[in-house]
Coordinates of C-alpha atoms and ligand atoms in Angstrom, one line a residue:
M1 CA -71.2 -39.3 72.7
D2 CA -71.0 -40.3 76.6
P3 CA -73.8 -39.9 78.2
W4 CA -71.8 -37.6 81.0
Q5 CA -71.4 -34.9 78.0
Q6 CA -75.0 -34.9 77.0
Q7 CA -75.7 -34.2 80.5
L8 CA -72.8 -31.1 80.2
R9 CA -74.7 -30.1 76.7
D10 CA -77.7 -30.3 78.3
S11 CA -77.0 -27.9 81.3
L12 CA -78.5 -25.1 82.3
A13 CA -76.5 -22.3 82.1
A14 CA -78.9 -19.5 81.6
P15 CA -81.5 -17.6 84.2
A16 CA -84.6 -18.0 81.5
Q17 CA -84.0 -21.6 81.5
L18 CA -84.5 -21.5 85.3
A19 CA -87.8 -19.0 84.9
A20 CA -88.8 -21.3 82.5
R21 CA -88.8 -24.1 85.3
F22 CA -89.2 -22.2 88.3
D23 CA -91.4 -19.2 89.7
V24 CA -88.2 -16.6 90.0
D25 CA -86.9 -13.0 89.0
A26 CA -84.7 -13.9 86.0
A27 CA -83.8 -10.0 85.5
A28 CA -82.2 -10.8 89.1
L29 CA -80.5 -13.5 88.4
E30 CA -79.3 -12.0 85.1
A31 CA -77.3 -9.4 87.6
V32 CA -75.7 -12.0 89.6
C33 CA -74.7 -14.0 86.4
A34 CA -73.1 -11.2 85.1
R35 CA -70.2 -11.7 87.7
Y36 CA -70.9 -15.3 89.4
P37 CA -71.5 -18.2 86.7
L38 CA -74.7 -20.0 86.5
R39 CA -74.8 -24.0 85.4
I40 CA -76.5 -27.0 86.9
T41 CA -76.3 -30.2 85.3
P42 CA -79.6 -32.0 84.5
H43 CA -78.5 -34.8 87.0
Y44 CA -78.1 -32.4 89.7
L45 CA -81.3 -29.7 89.1
D46 CA -83.8 -33.2 89.0
L47 CA -82.3 -33.1 92.9
I48 CA -84.8 -29.5 93.8
Q49 CA -88.1 -30.6 95.1
E50 CA -88.3 -26.9 95.5
P51 CA -86.9 -23.4 95.6
G52 CA -85.1 -22.5 98.4
D53 CA -84.0 -26.2 99.5
P54 CA -80.7 -27.3 100.0
I55 CA -80.0 -28.6 96.6
W56 CA -81.6 -24.9 96.0
R57 CA -79.7 -22.8 97.3
Q58 CA -75.8 -24.4 96.5
C59 CA -76.9 -24.5 92.9
V60 CA -79.0 -20.8 91.8
P61 CA -77.8 -17.8 92.1
D62 CA -79.2 -15.4 94.6
A63 CA -79.3 -11.8 94.8
L64 CA -77.5 -11.8 98.1
E65 CA -74.8 -13.0 96.1
L66 CA -73.9 -9.0 95.4
A67 CA -74.5 -7.3 97.9
D68 CA -72.1 -9.4 100.6
D69 CA -70.1 -6.6 101.7
Q70 CA -66.7 -9.0 102.7
P71 CA -63.5 -7.2 101.1
L72 CA -61.7 -10.2 100.2
D73 CA -61.8 -12.1 96.9
D74 CA -59.1 -14.3 97.7
P75 CA -59.0 -14.1 101.5
L76 CA -56.9 -17.5 101.3
A77 CA -54.0 -15.6 99.6
E78 CA -53.8 -18.1 96.6
E79 CA -52.7 -15.6 94.1
Q80 CA -49.8 -14.9 96.5
L81 CA -48.7 -18.2 97.0
A82 CA -49.1 -19.2 93.4
P83 CA -45.4 -19.7 92.0
L84 CA -47.4 -20.0 88.5
P85 CA -50.7 -19.0 88.0
N86 CA -52.4 -22.4 88.6
V87 CA -50.2 -24.1 91.1
V88 CA -51.0 -23.2 94.7
H89 CA -47.7 -24.0 96.9
R90 CA -48.2 -23.7 100.6
Y91 CA -47.0 -26.4 102.7
P92 CA -44.1 -28.0 101.6
D93 CA -44.7 -31.4 100.6
R94 CA -48.4 -30.8 99.2
V95 CA -48.8 -28.7 95.5
L96 CA -52.4 -27.8 94.6
L97 CA -52.4 -27.7 90.9
L98 CA -55.6 -26.2 89.4
V99 CA -56.2 -28.0 86.0
A100 CA -59.3 -27.2 85.6
G101 CA -61.4 -23.8 85.1
T102 CA -64.9 -25.1 84.4
C103 CA -66.9 -27.6 86.7
A104 CA -70.4 -29.7 85.9
T105 CA -71.9 -27.0 87.7
Y106 CA -70.8 -23.5 89.6
C107 CA -71.7 -24.0 93.9
R108 CA -73.1 -20.8 95.0
F109 CA -70.3 -20.8 98.0
C110 CA -66.9 -22.0 95.9
T111 CA -64.3 -20.4 97.8
R112 CA -62.5 -19.9 94.2
K113 CA -65.7 -18.2 93.3
R114 CA -63.3 -15.7 91.8
K115 CA -62.3 -17.3 89.1
V116 CA -64.0 -20.4 88.6
G117 CA -66.1 -20.2 85.8
C118 CA -65.0 -16.8 85.2
R119 CA -64.0 -15.9 81.1
G120 CA -60.4 -15.9 81.2
N121 CA -60.1 -17.6 83.4
E122 CA -59.6 -21.3 81.7
V123 CA -56.7 -23.2 82.5
S124 CA -54.9 -24.3 79.3
L125 CA -52.8 -27.4 78.4
G126 CA -49.6 -25.5 78.2
E127 CA -49.9 -24.3 82.0
V128 CA -51.0 -27.6 83.4
M129 CA -48.0 -28.7 82.0
A130 CA -45.7 -26.0 83.0
G131 CA -47.3 -26.8 86.6
I132 CA -46.2 -30.3 86.8
D133 CA -42.7 -29.2 85.4
Y134 CA -42.9 -27.1 88.6
V135 CA -43.7 -30.0 90.6
A136 CA -40.8 -32.1 88.8
R137 CA -38.4 -29.8 90.0
M138 CA -39.3 -29.7 93.4
P139 CA -37.9 -32.3 95.6
S140 CA -40.1 -31.6 98.6
V141 CA -43.6 -32.4 97.4
R142 CA -44.9 -35.8 97.9
D143 CA -48.4 -35.2 97.1
V144 CA -49.9 -33.5 94.2
L145 CA -53.8 -32.1 94.1
L146 CA -55.5 -31.9 91.4
S147 CA -58.1 -29.4 91.7
G148 CA -59.7 -26.8 89.9
G149 CA -62.7 -26.1 88.7
E150 CA -63.8 -29.7 88.3
P151 CA -60.4 -32.0 87.2
L152 CA -63.3 -34.6 85.8
L153 CA -64.2 -32.2 83.0
M154 CA -60.8 -33.3 81.0
S155 CA -60.9 -36.4 78.5
D156 CA -60.0 -40.0 79.7
L157 CA -56.8 -39.1 77.3
L158 CA -55.9 -35.7 78.3
L159 CA -56.5 -36.7 81.8
K160 CA -53.9 -39.9 81.5
E161 CA -51.1 -37.5 79.5
I162 CA -51.1 -35.6 82.9
L163 CA -51.1 -39.1 85.3
E164 CA -48.8 -40.3 83.8
R165 CA -46.3 -37.1 83.9
L166 CA -46.9 -36.9 87.5
R167 CA -45.8 -41.0 88.0
R168 CA -43.1 -40.5 85.8
I169 CA -41.4 -37.9 88.9
P170 CA -39.7 -39.8 91.9
H171 CA -40.6 -38.0 94.3
V172 CA -44.2 -38.2 93.4
E173 CA -45.9 -40.6 96.1
V174 CA -49.1 -39.3 96.0
I175 CA -51.5 -38.3 93.9
R176 CA -55.1 -36.7 95.0
I177 CA -58.2 -35.5 92.7
G178 CA -60.9 -33.7 94.0
T179 CA -63.7 -33.9 92.1
R180 CA -67.4 -32.8 92.6
A181 CA -68.6 -35.4 89.7
P182 CA -70.4 -38.2 91.5
V183 CA -72.5 -35.2 93.0
V184 CA -73.2 -33.5 90.0
L185 CA -72.1 -35.4 87.2
P186 CA -72.0 -39.3 88.5
A187 CA -72.0 -40.7 85.1
R188 CA -68.9 -39.1 84.5
I189 CA -67.3 -42.4 86.9
T190 CA -67.3 -44.8 84.1
E191 CA -65.3 -47.9 84.3
G192 CA -62.9 -46.6 81.5
L193 CA -62.1 -43.6 84.0
C194 CA -61.4 -45.9 87.2
A195 CA -59.6 -48.2 85.0
L196 CA -56.9 -45.4 84.3
L197 CA -57.4 -44.3 88.3
R198 CA -56.2 -48.2 88.9
R199 CA -53.0 -47.8 87.2
T200 CA -51.6 -45.1 89.1
H201 CA -52.1 -45.9 92.7
P202 CA -51.5 -44.8 95.1
L203 CA -54.6 -41.9 94.0
Y204 CA -56.8 -40.6 96.8
V205 CA -60.1 -39.0 95.5
N206 CA -61.8 -36.2 97.8
T207 CA -65.3 -35.6 96.7
H208 CA -68.1 -32.9 98.1
F209 CA -71.4 -34.4 99.0
N210 CA -72.9 -31.5 101.4
H211 CA -76.4 -32.7 102.0
P212 CA -78.1 -36.3 102.1
R213 CA -79.9 -35.6 99.2
E214 CA -77.5 -36.1 97.0
L215 CA -77.0 -39.6 97.8
T216 CA -78.9 -40.6 95.1
P217 CA -78.4 -44.7 93.8
E218 CA -76.7 -43.0 91.0
A219 CA -73.3 -40.5 92.8
A220 CA -73.3 -44.4 95.0
E221 CA -72.9 -46.3 92.1
A222 CA -70.1 -43.8 91.4
C223 CA -68.9 -44.0 94.9
L224 CA -68.8 -48.0 94.7
R225 CA -66.8 -48.2 91.3
L226 CA -64.3 -45.5 92.3
A227 CA -64.4 -47.9 95.6
D228 CA -64.4 -50.9 93.6
A229 CA -61.0 -49.6 91.6
G230 CA -58.9 -49.7 95.3
V231 CA -59.6 -45.9 95.0
P232 CA -59.7 -44.7 98.8
V233 CA -62.2 -42.1 98.6
G234 CA -62.7 -39.0 101.3
N235 CA -65.7 -36.7 101.5
Q236 CA -65.1 -32.7 102.2
T237 CA -69.1 -30.8 103.4
V238 CA -69.3 -27.1 103.8
L239 CA -70.3 -25.9 106.6
L240 CA -73.5 -23.8 104.9
R241 CA -76.1 -22.2 106.6
G242 CA -79.5 -23.2 105.7
V243 CA -78.0 -26.1 104.2
N244 CA -76.4 -28.8 106.4
D245 CA -75.7 -26.9 109.2
Q246 CA -78.2 -28.9 111.8
A247 CA -76.4 -31.7 113.2
A248 CA -79.0 -34.1 112.5
I249 CA -78.6 -33.6 108.8
L250 CA -75.2 -34.2 108.7
E251 CA -75.2 -37.6 110.9
E252 CA -77.3 -38.1 108.3
L253 CA -74.8 -37.4 105.6
F254 CA -72.0 -39.2 107.4
R255 CA -73.7 -42.6 108.5
G256 CA -74.6 -42.4 104.4
L257 CA -70.9 -41.6 102.9
L258 CA -69.7 -44.4 105.2
R259 CA -72.3 -46.8 103.8
L260 CA -70.5 -46.2 100.1
R261 CA -67.1 -46.4 101.6
V262 CA -66.6 -42.9 102.1
R263 CA -64.7 -41.3 104.6
P264 CA -65.7 -37.8 105.9
Y265 CA -62.6 -36.1 105.7
Y266 CA -63.3 -32.5 106.2
L267 CA -65.7 -30.7 107.4
H268 CA -65.3 -27.1 106.5
H269 CA -66.4 -23.9 108.0
M270 CA -66.9 -21.6 105.3
D271 CA -64.5 -19.2 103.7
L272 CA -64.6 -15.1 104.2
V273 CA -65.0 -15.5 100.4
R274 CA -66.6 -11.9 98.5
G275 CA -70.1 -13.0 97.6
T276 CA -71.1 -15.7 100.0
G277 CA -71.6 -14.3 103.0
H278 CA -75.5 -15.7 102.9
F279 CA -74.2 -18.9 103.8
R280 CA -71.8 -18.0 106.7
T281 CA -72.1 -19.6 110.2
R282 CA -70.5 -18.4 113.4
L283 CA -67.7 -20.8 115.1
E284 CA -69.7 -21.1 117.6
S285 CA -72.3 -22.9 115.9
G286 CA -69.9 -25.2 113.8
L287 CA -67.9 -26.1 117.2
E288 CA -71.8 -26.9 118.9
I289 CA -73.1 -29.1 116.0
F290 CA -69.7 -30.7 115.7
S291 CA -69.6 -31.6 120.0
A292 CA -73.4 -33.0 118.9
L293 CA -71.8 -35.4 116.6
R294 CA -69.1 -36.6 119.0
G295 CA -71.5 -38.3 120.7
R296 CA -74.1 -40.0 117.9
L297 CA -71.4 -40.9 115.4
S298 CA -68.9 -43.7 115.3
G299 CA -64.8 -41.6 115.0
L300 CA -65.1 -43.3 111.4
A301 CA -67.7 -40.5 110.8
I302 CA -66.8 -37.4 112.2
P303 CA -64.2 -35.8 109.8
H304 CA -62.2 -33.0 111.0
Y305 CA -63.9 -29.7 111.4
V306 CA -61.1 -27.4 109.9
V307 CA -60.8 -23.4 109.4
D308 CA -58.8 -22.3 107.0
L309 CA -56.9 -19.1 108.2
P310 CA -56.8 -16.3 106.7
G311 CA -53.6 -14.4 104.4
G312 CA -53.0 -18.3 103.6
R313 CA -51.2 -19.7 107.3
G314 CA -53.5 -23.1 106.6
K315 CA -55.9 -25.1 108.0
I316 CA -56.4 -26.3 111.5
P317 CA -58.5 -28.5 112.8
L318 CA -60.9 -26.8 115.4
V319 CA -61.1 -28.4 118.6
P320 CA -60.8 -26.2 122.1
E321 CA -57.6 -26.0 122.2
H322 CA -57.8 -23.6 119.0
V323 CA -59.9 -21.5 120.2
E324 CA -58.6 -18.9 122.9
R325 CA -61.3 -16.5 122.1
L326 CA -65.0 -16.5 120.5
G327 CA -67.1 -13.3 119.9
D328 CA -67.2 -10.9 117.1
Q329 CA -63.7 -11.1 116.4
A330 CA -62.8 -14.4 117.4
L331 CA -59.2 -15.3 118.4
L332 CA -57.8 -18.8 117.0
R333 CA -54.5 -20.2 117.2
A334 CA -52.8 -21.4 113.9
P335 CA -50.5 -24.0 113.7
N336 CA -47.2 -22.2 114.8
G337 CA -48.5 -20.2 117.8
E338 CA -49.6 -17.1 116.4
R339 CA -52.5 -15.3 117.4
V340 CA -55.1 -14.8 114.2
E341 CA -58.1 -13.3 114.3
F342 CA -61.2 -14.2 112.7
P343 CA -63.8 -12.5 112.1
N344 CA -66.6 -14.4 113.0
L345 CA -69.0 -13.0 110.2
C346 CA -73.2 -14.2 109.6
P347 CA -75.8 -12.6 108.0
L348 CA -78.9 -10.7 110.1
Ligands
LIG401 C1 -56.1 -27.9 101.5 C2 -54.8 -27.8 100.8 C3 -54.1 -28.7 100.7 C4 -53.9 -30.0 101.1 O1 -54.4 -30.1 102.6 P1 -54.3 -31.5 103.3 O2 -54.8 -31.4 104.7 O3 -52.9 -32.7 103.4 O4 -55.6 -32.2 102.7 C5 -53.0 -28.5 100.0 N1 -52.7 -26.9 99.6 C6 -53.6 -26.5 99.9 C7 -53.2 -24.7 99.1 C8 -54.5 -26.7 100.5 O5 -55.3 -25.6 100.7
LIG402 S1 -67.3 -28.0 91.8 FE1 -65.8 -26.8 93.7 S2 -64.5 -26.0 91.8 FE2 -66.5 -25.8 91.2 S3 -67.6 -24.6 92.3 FE3 -68.0 -26.5 93.5 S4 -67.0 -26.1 94.8 FE4 -65.9 -24.5 93.7

């Protein structure tokens, strides 16, 4: 068995296992896990230094997940933009293919918390192939994003089959893989995987580091291995209250990523997803942090600060021209000029 598969098998997946290691209320966590799944790889678990720290908050269930009264499971209206259950087609030239329903470690702030890791949301091979057929029928699509769930939990053999099928579609120019494996399961980035990716160029990988403590030697090796295979690696960070909502933390993260030849791509404002309210920040604090970074970091290290507008209207960069009004009901301008209300929620 490959070391990465061993890591998966040894993952922590029950509150009782957490209670054996830390001082937590297993019963309270059971209630959360009945709704939102728990899994933490040994690699990621070992990064926890103490309960409540930035690694802990990202992966350990919290009773606040059940207390969040935000009404929307799917604020980005992904289900309405889905021609098939596992295909999100919002922009003419780009399609999101959800090729996996599970992850190596479940992020408590996940945008697809409504389904990722939940029973009945496994993605079958037939559904993946149907998604590829959909792309083949849509000549406007140039860019296919493999997402999920964690696409890299599948075997190299299956991934190879999917990539080759996509490559046979003449209008598909770019393939992107969205993966948190370099962060939570760096052993997955094997030489064999990199050899496969190298044969599929132009292929881009976007990974998902949120905190400088995630930049371990193993993660560094994974990122450099991808870069050495000629894969441009980008990073999407979610701005998370109590995890990374300070300019100094993000500065250290973005500098560290550049040293690993990973280009910060997006800094996501939290989506209004039910069960994630305790991670939400105000748009004002996001913009303030962002302006502070502007002065301190090279442009290469600065991602776009984006908010995904409710109702599937699309991502916009948060720069002053797009902010019409702040306050409790912020008013933001969509790319088409439409004014969109954005509830500026945060706990307390
Ligand atoms: C974010 C997103 C994309 C990719 O957008 P880029 O800005 O090109 O990275 C594609 N489809 C959907 C539905 C998305 O949410
Ligand atoms: S790895 Fe991605 S899809 Fe999986 S739980 Fe984390 S944010 Fe969600």
